[in-house]
Amino acid sequence: MNLIILQPLEVDAKLRAVVTGARAHHIRKVLKAEVGKILRIGLLDGPLGTGTVVALDQQQVELRCVFEEAPPPPQIDVLLAMPRPKVLKRMWAQLAALGVGRIVLLRAEKVERYYFDSHVIDPDFYNKQLIEGLQQARCTQLPEVQIEPLFKPFVEDRLESEFSNHWKLLADPAGEKRLNDVFKSLEAPRRILLAVGPEGGWTTYELEMLIERGFKLFGMGNRILRTDTATIGLLSVLNEIGWSKK
């Protein structure tokens, strides 16, 4: 835990916060904090800062908070064909840590319907995982999660309006270009929408629908990767090269 994230309601008018549960345990046992210790803190969806321990016991830690400025917002959104629940479970924290602003989970043709009945897309579950990723990466912006169980209505009716000012990138083994080649064809800097299909791949119909709406198709070579491997690999590359046109 590289950052103690506080909920806005936990900080009072005097900028004091009382931390309990796993965060308090981490402060006491892992950070071995005592009164006077200064910790890195962040306000969820807000600024970073420092918290000075003013009191602690076996149940809670009281902090005096000083907030500075908010980290820059993530510039990448992800359109993700709904992975198998056990795969998505381990992806949540990584998506937040790598800096994703919005996660759209979409039912592609090769996605089983029952995936959308899983507890892993319950906000009470995934928000905890996302916050874990933020604490690891020392960021505060909680990704927005959007569940779309029907491919055609979303793509036809809402995708273009909701992502009108994005570079749209479509990952699929059918893509002959590589990511660097696609970036050379892009001009004005803007947010990125990265679309990653299911492990069985997008269908020809789905690829055509997305390309008609401005997606640039690219591939990652001959290896067929799992959804989590491909997504995390692409986000890492985009974080490295994506803002060279700023």
JSON list of C-alpha atoms in Angstrom, two decimals:
[
{"chain": "A", "resi": 1, "resn": "MET", "atom": "CA", "xyz": [0.00, 0.00, 0.00]},
{"chain": "A", "resi": 2, "resn": "ASN", "atom": "CA", "xyz": [1.98, 3.01, -1.29]},
{"chain": "A", "resi": 3, "resn": "LEU", "atom": "CA", "xyz": [-0.82, 5.51, -0.60]},
{"chain": "A", "resi": 4, "resn": "ILE", "atom": "CA", "xyz": [-3.50, 5.69, 2.07]},
{"chain": "A", "resi": 5, "resn": "ILE", "atom": "CA", "xyz": [-6.69, 6.63, 0.21]},
{"chain": "A", "resi": 6, "resn": "LEU", "atom": "CA", "xyz": [-9.34, 8.46, 2.19]},
{"chain": "A", "resi": 7, "resn": "GLN", "atom": "CA", "xyz": [-13.01, 8.75, 1.33]},
{"chain": "A", "resi": 8, "resn": "PRO", "atom": "CA", "xyz": [-14.21, 12.39, 1.22]},
{"chain": "A", "resi": 9, "resn": "LEU", "atom": "CA", "xyz": [-16.65, 11.79, 4.10]},
{"chain": "A", "resi": 10, "resn": "GLU", "atom": "CA", "xyz": [-13.80, 10.55, 6.30]},
{"chain": "A", "resi": 11, "resn": "VAL", "atom": "CA", "xyz": [-12.15, 14.00, 6.33]},
{"chain": "A", "resi": 12, "resn": "ASP", "atom": "CA", "xyz": [-13.82, 16.55, 8.60]},
{"chain": "A", "resi": 13, "resn": "ALA", "atom": "CA", "xyz": [-13.88, 20.35, 8.40]},
{"chain": "A", "resi": 14, "resn": "LYS", "atom": "CA", "xyz": [-10.64, 20.53, 10.41]},
{"chain": "A", "resi": 15, "resn": "LEU", "atom": "CA", "xyz": [-8.90, 18.19, 7.95]},
{"chain": "A", "resi": 16, "resn": "ARG", "atom": "CA", "xyz": [-8.78, 15.35, 10.45]},
{"chain": "A", "resi": 17, "resn": "ALA", "atom": "CA", "xyz": [-9.47, 11.77, 9.38]},
{"chain": "A", "resi": 18, "resn": "VAL", "atom": "CA", "xyz": [-9.96, 8.57, 11.37]},
{"chain": "A", "resi": 19, "resn": "VAL", "atom": "CA", "xyz": [-8.80, 5.43, 9.55]},
{"chain": "A", "resi": 20, "resn": "THR", "atom": "CA", "xyz": [-9.96, 1.94, 10.55]},
{"chain": "A", "resi": 21, "resn": "GLY", "atom": "CA", "xyz": [-9.86, -1.62, 9.23]},
{"chain": "A", "resi": 22, "resn": "ALA", "atom": "CA", "xyz": [-7.17, -2.82, 6.82]},
{"chain": "A", "resi": 23, "resn": "ARG", "atom": "CA", "xyz": [-5.70, 0.65, 6.33]},
{"chain": "A", "resi": 24, "resn": "ALA", "atom": "CA", "xyz": [-5.23, 1.15, 10.07]},
{"chain": "A", "resi": 25, "resn": "HIS", "atom": "CA", "xyz": [-3.67, -2.30, 10.38]},
{"chain": "A", "resi": 26, "resn": "HIS", "atom": "CA", "xyz": [-1.28, -1.49, 7.52]},
{"chain": "A", "resi": 27, "resn": "ILE", "atom": "CA", "xyz": [-0.28, 1.80, 9.14]},
{"chain": "A", "resi": 28, "resn": "ARG", "atom": "CA", "xyz": [0.37, 0.14, 12.51]},
{"chain": "A", "resi": 29, "resn": "LYS", "atom": "CA", "xyz": [1.91, -3.18, 11.48]},
{"chain": "A", "resi": 30, "resn": "VAL", "atom": "CA", "xyz": [3.55, -2.60, 8.09]},
{"chain": "A", "resi": 31, "resn": "LEU", "atom": "CA", "xyz": [4.49, 1.08, 8.23]},
{"chain": "A", "resi": 32, "resn": "LYS", "atom": "CA", "xyz": [5.09, 0.78, 12.00]},
{"chain": "A", "resi": 33, "resn": "ALA", "atom": "CA", "xyz": [3.79, 4.31, 12.40]},
{"chain": "A", "resi": 34, "resn": "GLU", "atom": "CA", "xyz": [3.87, 6.18, 15.68]},
{"chain": "A", "resi": 35, "resn": "VAL", "atom": "CA", "xyz": [2.50, 9.56, 16.67]},
{"chain": "A", "resi": 36, "resn": "GLY", "atom": "CA", "xyz": [4.20, 12.18, 14.51]},
{"chain": "A", "resi": 37, "resn": "LYS", "atom": "CA", "xyz": [4.80, 9.86, 11.54]},
{"chain": "A", "resi": 38, "resn": "ILE", "atom": "CA", "xyz": [4.02, 11.49, 8.18]},
{"chain": "A", "resi": 39, "resn": "LEU", "atom": "CA", "xyz": [2.24, 9.27, 5.63]},
{"chain": "A", "resi": 40, "resn": "ARG", "atom": "CA", "xyz": [1.38, 9.66, 1.96]},
{"chain": "A", "resi": 41, "resn": "ILE", "atom": "CA", "xyz": [-2.38, 10.09, 1.58]},
{"chain": "A", "resi": 42, "resn": "GLY", "atom": "CA", "xyz": [-4.84, 10.84, -1.18]},
{"chain": "A", "resi": 43, "resn": "LEU", "atom": "CA", "xyz": [-8.48, 11.87, -1.28]},
{"chain": "A", "resi": 44, "resn": "LEU", "atom": "CA", "xyz": [-10.48, 9.56, -3.54]},
{"chain": "A", "resi": 45, "resn": "ASP", "atom": "CA", "xyz": [-11.05, 11.40, -6.85]},
{"chain": "A", "resi": 46, "resn": "GLY", "atom": "CA", "xyz": [-9.16, 14.34, -5.37]},
{"chain": "A", "resi": 47, "resn": "PRO", "atom": "CA", "xyz": [-5.73, 15.63, -4.37]},
{"chain": "A", "resi": 48, "resn": "LEU", "atom": "CA", "xyz": [-2.69, 13.92, -2.96]},
{"chain": "A", "resi": 49, "resn": "GLY", "atom": "CA", "xyz": [-1.16, 15.04, 0.31]},
{"chain": "A", "resi": 50, "resn": "THR", "atom": "CA", "xyz": [0.32, 13.99, 3.62]},
{"chain": "A", "resi": 51, "resn": "GLY", "atom": "CA", "xyz": [-1.23, 12.76, 6.83]},
{"chain": "A", "resi": 52, "resn": "THR", "atom": "CA", "xyz": [0.47, 13.15, 10.19]},
{"chain": "A", "resi": 53, "resn": "VAL", "atom": "CA", "xyz": [-0.43, 10.54, 12.80]},
{"chain": "A", "resi": 54, "resn": "VAL", "atom": "CA", "xyz": [-1.83, 12.35, 15.84]},
{"chain": "A", "resi": 55, "resn": "ALA", "atom": "CA", "xyz": [-3.27, 9.34, 17.70]},
{"chain": "A", "resi": 56, "resn": "LEU", "atom": "CA", "xyz": [-3.58, 5.58, 17.24]},
{"chain": "A", "resi": 57, "resn": "ASP", "atom": "CA", "xyz": [-4.72, 2.46, 19.05]},
{"chain": "A", "resi": 58, "resn": "GLN", "atom": "CA", "xyz": [-5.56, -1.14, 18.13]},
{"chain": "A", "resi": 59, "resn": "GLN", "atom": "CA", "xyz": [-8.69, -0.16, 16.20]},
{"chain": "A", "resi": 60, "resn": "GLN", "atom": "CA", "xyz": [-7.98, 3.15, 14.48]},
{"chain": "A", "resi": 61, "resn": "VAL", "atom": "CA", "xyz": [-5.49, 5.80, 13.42]},
{"chain": "A", "resi": 62, "resn": "GLU", "atom": "CA", "xyz": [-6.21, 9.53, 13.49]},
{"chain": "A", "resi": 63, "resn": "LEU", "atom": "CA", "xyz": [-4.50, 11.69, 10.87]},
{"chain": "A", "resi": 64, "resn": "ARG", "atom": "CA", "xyz": [-4.04, 15.42, 10.45]},
{"chain": "A", "resi": 65, "resn": "CYS", "atom": "CA", "xyz": [-4.28, 15.97, 6.69]},
{"chain": "A", "resi": 66, "resn": "VAL", "atom": "CA", "xyz": [-2.62, 18.42, 4.35]},
{"chain": "A", "resi": 67, "resn": "PHE", "atom": "CA", "xyz": [-3.71, 18.24, 0.71]},
{"chain": "A", "resi": 68, "resn": "GLU", "atom": "CA", "xyz": [-1.75, 19.57, -2.25]},
{"chain": "A", "resi": 69, "resn": "GLU", "atom": "CA", "xyz": [-2.69, 19.01, -5.88]},
{"chain": "A", "resi": 70, "resn": "ALA", "atom": "CA", "xyz": [-4.50, 16.24, -7.69]},
{"chain": "A", "resi": 71, "resn": "PRO", "atom": "CA", "xyz": [-2.56, 13.90, -9.99]},
{"chain": "A", "resi": 72, "resn": "PRO", "atom": "CA", "xyz": [-3.29, 14.28, -13.72]},
{"chain": "A", "resi": 73, "resn": "PRO", "atom": "CA", "xyz": [-6.40, 12.35, -14.82]},
{"chain": "A", "resi": 74, "resn": "PRO", "atom": "CA", "xyz": [-5.98, 9.12, -16.79]},
{"chain": "A", "resi": 75, "resn": "GLN", "atom": "CA", "xyz": [-6.00, 9.62, -20.55]},
{"chain": "A", "resi": 76, "resn": "ILE", "atom": "CA", "xyz": [-6.94, 6.06, -21.53]},
{"chain": "A", "resi": 77, "resn": "ASP", "atom": "CA", "xyz": [-10.35, 4.41, -21.54]},
{"chain": "A", "resi": 78, "resn": "VAL", "atom": "CA", "xyz": [-10.89, 0.70, -22.24]},
{"chain": "A", "resi": 79, "resn": "LEU", "atom": "CA", "xyz": [-13.63, -1.06, -24.18]},
{"chain": "A", "resi": 80, "resn": "LEU", "atom": "CA", "xyz": [-13.22, -4.62, -22.99]},
{"chain": "A", "resi": 81, "resn": "ALA", "atom": "CA", "xyz": [-15.11, -7.68, -24.16]},
{"chain": "A", "resi": 82, "resn": "MET", "atom": "CA", "xyz": [-16.22, -9.17, -20.85]},
{"chain": "A", "resi": 83, "resn": "PRO", "atom": "CA", "xyz": [-13.49, -11.62, -19.72]},
{"chain": "A", "resi": 84, "resn": "ARG", "atom": "CA", "xyz": [-14.11, -14.76, -17.74]},
{"chain": "A", "resi": 85, "resn": "PRO", "atom": "CA", "xyz": [-14.97, -13.69, -14.18]},
{"chain": "A", "resi": 86, "resn": "LYS", "atom": "CA", "xyz": [-11.84, -15.20, -12.65]},
{"chain": "A", "resi": 87, "resn": "VAL", "atom": "CA", "xyz": [-9.74, -13.28, -15.18]},
{"chain": "A", "resi": 88, "resn": "LEU", "atom": "CA", "xyz": [-11.57, -10.01, -14.59]},
{"chain": "A", "resi": 89, "resn": "LYS", "atom": "CA", "xyz": [-11.18, -10.48, -10.84]},
{"chain": "A", "resi": 90, "resn": "ARG", "atom": "CA", "xyz": [-7.41, -10.21, -11.15]},
{"chain": "A", "resi": 91, "resn": "MET", "atom": "CA", "xyz": [-7.59, -7.41, -13.73]},
{"chain": "A", "resi": 92, "resn": "TRP", "atom": "CA", "xyz": [-9.45, -4.79, -11.69]},
{"chain": "A", "resi": 93, "resn": "ALA", "atom": "CA", "xyz": [-6.53, -3.62, -9.57]},
{"chain": "A", "resi": 94, "resn": "GLN", "atom": "CA", "xyz": [-4.16, -3.64, -12.54]},
{"chain": "A", "resi": 95, "resn": "LEU", "atom": "CA", "xyz": [-6.48, -1.53, -14.68]},
{"chain": "A", "resi": 96, "resn": "ALA", "atom": "CA", "xyz": [-6.62, 1.11, -11.96]},
{"chain": "A", "resi": 97, "resn": "ALA", "atom": "CA", "xyz": [-2.88, 0.98, -11.31]},
{"chain": "A", "resi": 98, "resn": "LEU", "atom": "CA", "xyz": [-2.04, 1.45, -14.99]},
{"chain": "A", "resi": 99, "resn": "GLY", "atom": "CA", "xyz": [-4.28, 4.50, -15.29]},
{"chain": "A", "resi": 100, "resn": "VAL", "atom": "CA", "xyz": [-7.65, 3.81, -16.90]},
{"chain": "A", "resi": 101, "resn": "GLY", "atom": "CA", "xyz": [-10.35, 6.45, -16.65]},
{"chain": "A", "resi": 102, "resn": "ARG", "atom": "CA", "xyz": [-13.34, 4.45, -17.85]},
{"chain": "A", "resi": 103, "resn": "ILE", "atom": "CA", "xyz": [-13.88, 0.71, -18.25]},
{"chain": "A", "resi": 104, "resn": "VAL", "atom": "CA", "xyz": [-16.69, -0.45, -20.53]},
{"chain": "A", "resi": 105, "resn": "LEU", "atom": "CA", "xyz": [-17.44, -4.18, -20.22]},
{"chain": "A", "resi": 106, "resn": "LEU", "atom": "CA", "xyz": [-19.16, -5.33, -23.40]},
{"chain": "A", "resi": 107, "resn": "ARG", "atom": "CA", "xyz": [-20.75, -8.61, -24.37]},
{"chain": "A", "resi": 108, "resn": "ALA", "atom": "CA", "xyz": [-19.17, -9.72, -27.63]},
{"chain": "A", "resi": 109, "resn": "GLU", "atom": "CA", "xyz": [-20.47, -12.78, -29.51]},
{"chain": "A", "resi": 110, "resn": "LYS", "atom": "CA", "xyz": [-17.78, -15.04, -28.04]},
{"chain": "A", "resi": 111, "resn": "VAL", "atom": "CA", "xyz": [-18.60, -13.99, -24.47]},
{"chain": "A", "resi": 112, "resn": "GLU", "atom": "CA", "xyz": [-20.81, -16.26, -22.39]},
{"chain": "A", "resi": 113, "resn": "ARG", "atom": "CA", "xyz": [-24.00, -14.62, -21.12]},
{"chain": "A", "resi": 114, "resn": "TYR", "atom": "CA", "xyz": [-23.57, -15.97, -17.59]},
{"chain": "A", "resi": 115, "resn": "TYR", "atom": "CA", "xyz": [-20.36, -13.92, -17.15]},
{"chain": "A", "resi": 116, "resn": "PHE", "atom": "CA", "xyz": [-22.66, -10.94, -16.49]},
{"chain": "A", "resi": 117, "resn": "ASP", "atom": "CA", "xyz": [-24.22, -12.72, -13.52]},
{"chain": "A", "resi": 118, "resn": "SER", "atom": "CA", "xyz": [-20.92, -12.85, -11.66]},
{"chain": "A", "resi": 119, "resn": "HIS", "atom": "CA", "xyz": [-20.27, -11.00, -8.40]},
{"chain": "A", "resi": 120, "resn": "VAL", "atom": "CA", "xyz": [-17.07, -9.58, -9.91]},
{"chain": "A", "resi": 121, "resn": "ILE", "atom": "CA", "xyz": [-19.14, -6.87, -11.64]},
{"chain": "A", "resi": 122, "resn": "ASP", "atom": "CA", "xyz": [-20.87, -5.86, -8.42]},
{"chain": "A", "resi": 123, "resn": "PRO", "atom": "CA", "xyz": [-19.71, -2.32, -7.49]},
{"chain": "A", "resi": 124, "resn": "ASP", "atom": "CA", "xyz": [-19.14, -3.35, -3.87]},
{"chain": "A", "resi": 125, "resn": "PHE", "atom": "CA", "xyz": [-16.64, -5.92, -5.13]},
{"chain": "A", "resi": 126, "resn": "TYR", "atom": "CA", "xyz": [-14.82, -4.12, -7.93]},
{"chain": "A", "resi": 127, "resn": "ASN", "atom": "CA", "xyz": [-14.49, -0.75, -6.19]},
{"chain": "A", "resi": 128, "resn": "LYS", "atom": "CA", "xyz": [-12.40, -2.38, -3.47]},
{"chain": "A", "resi": 129, "resn": "GLN", "atom": "CA", "xyz": [-10.15, -3.91, -6.12]},
{"chain": "A", "resi": 130, "resn": "LEU", "atom": "CA", "xyz": [-9.86, -0.64, -8.01]},
{"chain": "A", "resi": 131, "resn": "ILE", "atom": "CA", "xyz": [-8.90, 1.25, -4.85]},
{"chain": "A", "resi": 132, "resn": "GLU", "atom": "CA", "xyz": [-6.26, -1.38, -4.14]},
{"chain": "A", "resi": 133, "resn": "GLY", "atom": "CA", "xyz": [-4.75, -0.61, -7.54]},
{"chain": "A", "resi": 134, "resn": "LEU", "atom": "CA", "xyz": [-4.86, 3.13, -6.91]},
{"chain": "A", "resi": 135, "resn": "GLN", "atom": "CA", "xyz": [-3.07, 2.71, -3.59]},
{"chain": "A", "resi": 136, "resn": "GLN", "atom": "CA", "xyz": [-0.37, 0.70, -5.32]},
{"chain": "A", "resi": 137, "resn": "ALA", "atom": "CA", "xyz": [0.15, 3.32, -8.04]},
{"chain": "A", "resi": 138, "resn": "ARG", "atom": "CA", "xyz": [-0.23, 6.39, -5.81]},
{"chain": "A", "resi": 139, "resn": "CYS", "atom": "CA", "xyz": [-3.19, 7.73, -7.76]},
{"chain": "A", "resi": 140, "resn": "THR", "atom": "CA", "xyz": [-6.63, 8.83, -6.64]},
{"chain": "A", "resi": 141, "resn": "GLN", "atom": "CA", "xyz": [-8.97, 8.81, -9.68]},
{"chain": "A", "resi": 142, "resn": "LEU", "atom": "CA", "xyz": [-11.37, 5.90, -9.38]},
{"chain": "A", "resi": 143, "resn": "PRO", "atom": "CA", "xyz": [-12.13, 4.43, -12.83]},
{"chain": "A", "resi": 144, "resn": "GLU", "atom": "CA", "xyz": [-15.73, 4.65, -13.98]},
{"chain": "A", "resi": 145, "resn": "VAL", "atom": "CA", "xyz": [-17.20, 1.22, -14.77]},
{"chain": "A", "resi": 146, "resn": "GLN", "atom": "CA", "xyz": [-19.92, 0.77, -17.39]},
{"chain": "A", "resi": 147, "resn": "ILE", "atom": "CA", "xyz": [-21.64, -2.57, -18.05]},
{"chain": "A", "resi": 148, "resn": "GLU", "atom": "CA", "xyz": [-23.00, -3.15, -21.54]},
{"chain": "A", "resi": 149, "resn": "PRO", "atom": "CA", "xyz": [-24.57, -6.63, -21.97]},
{"chain": "A", "resi": 150, "resn": "LEU", "atom": "CA", "xyz": [-25.68, -5.97, -25.60]},
{"chain": "A", "resi": 151, "resn": "PHE", "atom": "CA", "xyz": [-23.08, -5.30, -28.30]},
{"chain": "A", "resi": 152, "resn": "LYS", "atom": "CA", "xyz": [-25.16, -3.94, -31.18]},
{"chain": "A", "resi": 153, "resn": "PRO", "atom": "CA", "xyz": [-27.30, -1.34, -29.34]},
{"chain": "A", "resi": 154, "resn": "PHE", "atom": "CA", "xyz": [-24.30, 0.10, -27.56]},
{"chain": "A", "resi": 155, "resn": "VAL", "atom": "CA", "xyz": [-22.07, 0.28, -30.65]},
{"chain": "A", "resi": 156, "resn": "GLU", "atom": "CA", "xyz": [-24.79, 1.55, -32.96]},
{"chain": "A", "resi": 157, "resn": "ASP", "atom": "CA", "xyz": [-26.52, 4.02, -30.66]},
{"chain": "A", "resi": 158, "resn": "ARG", "atom": "CA", "xyz": [-24.08, 5.30, -28.06]},
{"chain": "A", "resi": 159, "resn": "LEU", "atom": "CA", "xyz": [-20.45, 4.50, -28.70]},
{"chain": "A", "resi": 160, "resn": "GLU", "atom": "CA", "xyz": [-19.75, 7.41, -31.06]},
{"chain": "A", "resi": 161, "resn": "SER", "atom": "CA", "xyz": [-21.47, 10.02, -28.91]},
{"chain": "A", "resi": 162, "resn": "GLU", "atom": "CA", "xyz": [-19.90, 8.83, -25.66]},
{"chain": "A", "resi": 163, "resn": "PHE", "atom": "CA", "xyz": [-16.38, 8.65, -27.13]},
{"chain": "A", "resi": 164, "resn": "SER", "atom": "CA", "xyz": [-16.54, 11.36, -29.77]},
{"chain": "A", "resi": 165, "resn": "ASN", "atom": "CA", "xyz": [-13.15, 12.91, -29.02]},
{"chain": "A", "resi": 166, "resn": "HIS", "atom": "CA", "xyz": [-11.02, 9.79, -28.70]},
{"chain": "A", "resi": 167, "resn": "TRP", "atom": "CA", "xyz": [-8.36, 8.08, -30.72]},
{"chain": "A", "resi": 168, "resn": "LYS", "atom": "CA", "xyz": [-9.98, 4.66, -31.12]},
{"chain": "A", "resi": 169, "resn": "LEU", "atom": "CA", "xyz": [-7.62, 1.67, -31.19]},
{"chain": "A", "resi": 170, "resn": "LEU", "atom": "CA", "xyz": [-8.80, -1.87, -31.95]},
{"chain": "A", "resi": 171, "resn": "ALA", "atom": "CA", "xyz": [-6.61, -4.79, -30.91]},
{"chain": "A", "resi": 172, "resn": "ASP", "atom": "CA", "xyz": [-7.08, -8.07, -32.78]},
{"chain": "A", "resi": 173, "resn": "PRO", "atom": "CA", "xyz": [-4.83, -10.78, -34.26]},
{"chain": "A", "resi": 174, "resn": "ALA", "atom": "CA", "xyz": [-6.28, -9.86, -37.68]},
{"chain": "A", "resi": 175, "resn": "GLY", "atom": "CA", "xyz": [-4.52, -6.50, -37.53]},
{"chain": "A", "resi": 176, "resn": "GLU", "atom": "CA", "xyz": [-1.50, -6.28, -39.81]},
{"chain": "A", "resi": 177, "resn": "LYS", "atom": "CA", "xyz": [-0.24, -2.93, -38.48]},
{"chain": "A", "resi": 178, "resn": "ARG", "atom": "CA", "xyz": [1.49, -2.58, -35.13]},
{"chain": "A", "resi": 179, "resn": "LEU", "atom": "CA", "xyz": [0.64, -0.01, -32.49]},
{"chain": "A", "resi": 180, "resn": "ASN", "atom": "CA", "xyz": [3.55, 2.28, -33.36]},
{"chain": "A", "resi": 181, "resn": "ASP", "atom": "CA", "xyz": [2.47, 2.30, -37.01]},
{"chain": "A", "resi": 182, "resn": "VAL", "atom": "CA", "xyz": [-1.05, 3.32, -36.02]},
{"chain": "A", "resi": 183, "resn": "PHE", "atom": "CA", "xyz": [0.25, 6.18, -33.90]},
{"chain": "A", "resi": 184, "resn": "LYS", "atom": "CA", "xyz": [2.17, 7.59, -36.83]},
{"chain": "A", "resi": 185, "resn": "SER", "atom": "CA", "xyz": [-1.17, 8.13, -38.64]},
{"chain": "A", "resi": 186, "resn": "LEU", "atom": "CA", "xyz": [-2.77, 10.05, -35.76]},
{"chain": "A", "resi": 187, "resn": "GLU", "atom": "CA", "xyz": [-2.60, 13.80, -35.51]},
{"chain": "A", "resi": 188, "resn": "ALA", "atom": "CA", "xyz": [-4.39, 15.93, -32.91]},
{"chain": "A", "resi": 189, "resn": "PRO", "atom": "CA", "xyz": [-3.73, 14.77, -29.33]},
{"chain": "A", "resi": 190, "resn": "ARG", "atom": "CA", "xyz": [-6.77, 13.39, -27.54]},
{"chain": "A", "resi": 191, "resn": "ARG", "atom": "CA", "xyz": [-7.91, 10.67, -25.18]},
{"chain": "A", "resi": 192, "resn": "ILE", "atom": "CA", "xyz": [-7.50, 7.04, -26.19]},
{"chain": "A", "resi": 193, "resn": "LEU", "atom": "CA", "xyz": [-10.19, 4.36, -26.31]},
{"chain": "A", "resi": 194, "resn": "LEU", "atom": "CA", "xyz": [-8.57, 0.92, -26.45]},
{"chain": "A", "resi": 195, "resn": "ALA", "atom": "CA", "xyz": [-10.80, -1.97, -27.52]},
{"chain": "A", "resi": 196, "resn": "VAL", "atom": "CA", "xyz": [-9.68, -5.49, -26.54]},
{"chain": "A", "resi": 197, "resn": "GLY", "atom": "CA", "xyz": [-11.73, -8.50, -27.59]},
{"chain": "A", "resi": 198, "resn": "PRO", "atom": "CA", "xyz": [-12.46, -11.85, -25.93]},
{"chain": "A", "resi": 199, "resn": "GLU", "atom": "CA", "xyz": [-9.91, -14.64, -25.92]},
{"chain": "A", "resi": 200, "resn": "GLY", "atom": "CA", "xyz": [-11.75, -16.16, -28.87]},
{"chain": "A", "resi": 201, "resn": "GLY", "atom": "CA", "xyz": [-11.34, -12.89, -30.78]},
{"chain": "A", "resi": 202, "resn": "TRP", "atom": "CA", "xyz": [-13.79, -10.37, -32.23]},
{"chain": "A", "resi": 203, "resn": "THR", "atom": "CA", "xyz": [-16.01, -11.72, -35.00]},
{"chain": "A", "resi": 204, "resn": "THR", "atom": "CA", "xyz": [-15.76, -10.29, -38.51]},
{"chain": "A", "resi": 205, "resn": "TYR", "atom": "CA", "xyz": [-19.09, -8.51, -37.96]},
{"chain": "A", "resi": 206, "resn": "GLU", "atom": "CA", "xyz": [-17.86, -6.93, -34.73]},
{"chain": "A", "resi": 207, "resn": "LEU", "atom": "CA", "xyz": [-14.59, -5.80, -36.32]},
{"chain": "A", "resi": 208, "resn": "GLU", "atom": "CA", "xyz": [-16.47, -4.22, -39.21]},
{"chain": "A", "resi": 209, "resn": "MET", "atom": "CA", "xyz": [-18.89, -2.44, -36.85]},
{"chain": "A", "resi": 210, "resn": "LEU", "atom": "CA", "xyz": [-16.04, -0.98, -34.82]},
{"chain": "A", "resi": 211, "resn": "ILE", "atom": "CA", "xyz": [-13.91, 0.00, -37.82]},
{"chain": "A", "resi": 212, "resn": "GLU", "atom": "CA", "xyz": [-16.91, 1.79, -39.34]},
{"chain": "A", "resi": 213, "resn": "ARG", "atom": "CA", "xyz": [-16.95, 3.94, -36.20]},
{"chain": "A", "resi": 214, "resn": "GLY", "atom": "CA", "xyz": [-13.38, 5.07, -36.48]},
{"chain": "A", "resi": 215, "resn": "PHE", "atom": "CA", "xyz": [-11.38, 2.33, -34.79]},
{"chain": "A", "resi": 216, "resn": "LYS", "atom": "CA", "xyz": [-7.85, 1.74, -36.10]},
{"chain": "A", "resi": 217, "resn": "LEU", "atom": "CA", "xyz": [-7.11, -1.98, -36.30]},
{"chain": "A", "resi": 218, "resn": "PHE", "atom": "CA", "xyz": [-3.74, -3.29, -35.14]},
{"chain": "A", "resi": 219, "resn": "GLY", "atom": "CA", "xyz": [-2.22, -6.57, -34.00]},
{"chain": "A", "resi": 220, "resn": "MET", "atom": "CA", "xyz": [0.35, -7.70, -31.46]},
{"chain": "A", "resi": 221, "resn": "GLY", "atom": "CA", "xyz": [2.09, -10.38, -33.51]},
{"chain": "A", "resi": 222, "resn": "ASN", "atom": "CA", "xyz": [1.48, -14.08, -33.98]},
{"chain": "A", "resi": 223, "resn": "ARG", "atom": "CA", "xyz": [1.04, -15.00, -30.31]},
{"chain": "A", "resi": 224, "resn": "ILE", "atom": "CA", "xyz": [-2.52, -15.43, -29.05]},
{"chain": "A", "resi": 225, "resn": "LEU", "atom": "CA", "xyz": [-2.65, -13.85, -25.61]},
{"chain": "A", "resi": 226, "resn": "ARG", "atom": "CA", "xyz": [-5.07, -14.05, -22.71]},
{"chain": "A", "resi": 227, "resn": "THR", "atom": "CA", "xyz": [-7.27, -11.00, -22.20]},
{"chain": "A", "resi": 228, "resn": "ASP", "atom": "CA", "xyz": [-5.44, -9.86, -19.08]},
{"chain": "A", "resi": 229, "resn": "THR", "atom": "CA", "xyz": [-2.00, -10.29, -20.64]},
{"chain": "A", "resi": 230, "resn": "ALA", "atom": "CA", "xyz": [-2.96, -8.40, -23.81]},
{"chain": "A", "resi": 231, "resn": "THR", "atom": "CA", "xyz": [-4.72, -5.58, -21.99]},
{"chain": "A", "resi": 232, "resn": "ILE", "atom": "CA", "xyz": [-2.00, -4.99, -19.42]},
{"chain": "A", "resi": 233, "resn": "GLY", "atom": "CA", "xyz": [0.70, -5.19, -22.10]},
{"chain": "A", "resi": 234, "resn": "LEU", "atom": "CA", "xyz": [-1.08, -2.66, -24.32]},
{"chain": "A", "resi": 235, "resn": "LEU", "atom": "CA", "xyz": [-1.76, -0.25, -21.47]},
{"chain": "A", "resi": 236, "resn": "SER", "atom": "CA", "xyz": [1.92, -0.35, -20.54]},
{"chain": "A", "resi": 237, "resn": "VAL", "atom": "CA", "xyz": [2.91, 0.48, -24.12]},
{"chain": "A", "resi": 238, "resn": "LEU", "atom": "CA", "xyz": [0.32, 3.24, -24.40]},
{"chain": "A", "resi": 239, "resn": "ASN", "atom": "CA", "xyz": [1.54, 4.82, -21.18]},
{"chain": "A", "resi": 240, "resn": "GLU", "atom": "CA", "xyz": [5.01, 4.90, -22.71]},
{"chain": "A", "resi": 241, "resn": "ILE", "atom": "CA", "xyz": [4.26, 6.18, -26.21]},
{"chain": "A", "resi": 242, "resn": "GLY", "atom": "CA", "xyz": [0.73, 7.57, -26.05]},
{"chain": "A", "resi": 243, "resn": "TRP", "atom": "CA", "xyz": [1.52, 11.15, -25.13]},
{"chain": "A", "resi": 244, "resn": "SER", "atom": "CA", "xyz": [4.43, 11.84, -27.46]},
{"chain": "A", "resi": 245, "resn": "LYS", "atom": "CA", "xyz": [2.07, 13.93, -29.60]},
{"chain": "A", "resi": 246, "resn": "LYS", "atom": "CA", "xyz": [1.08, 16.26, -26.77]}
]
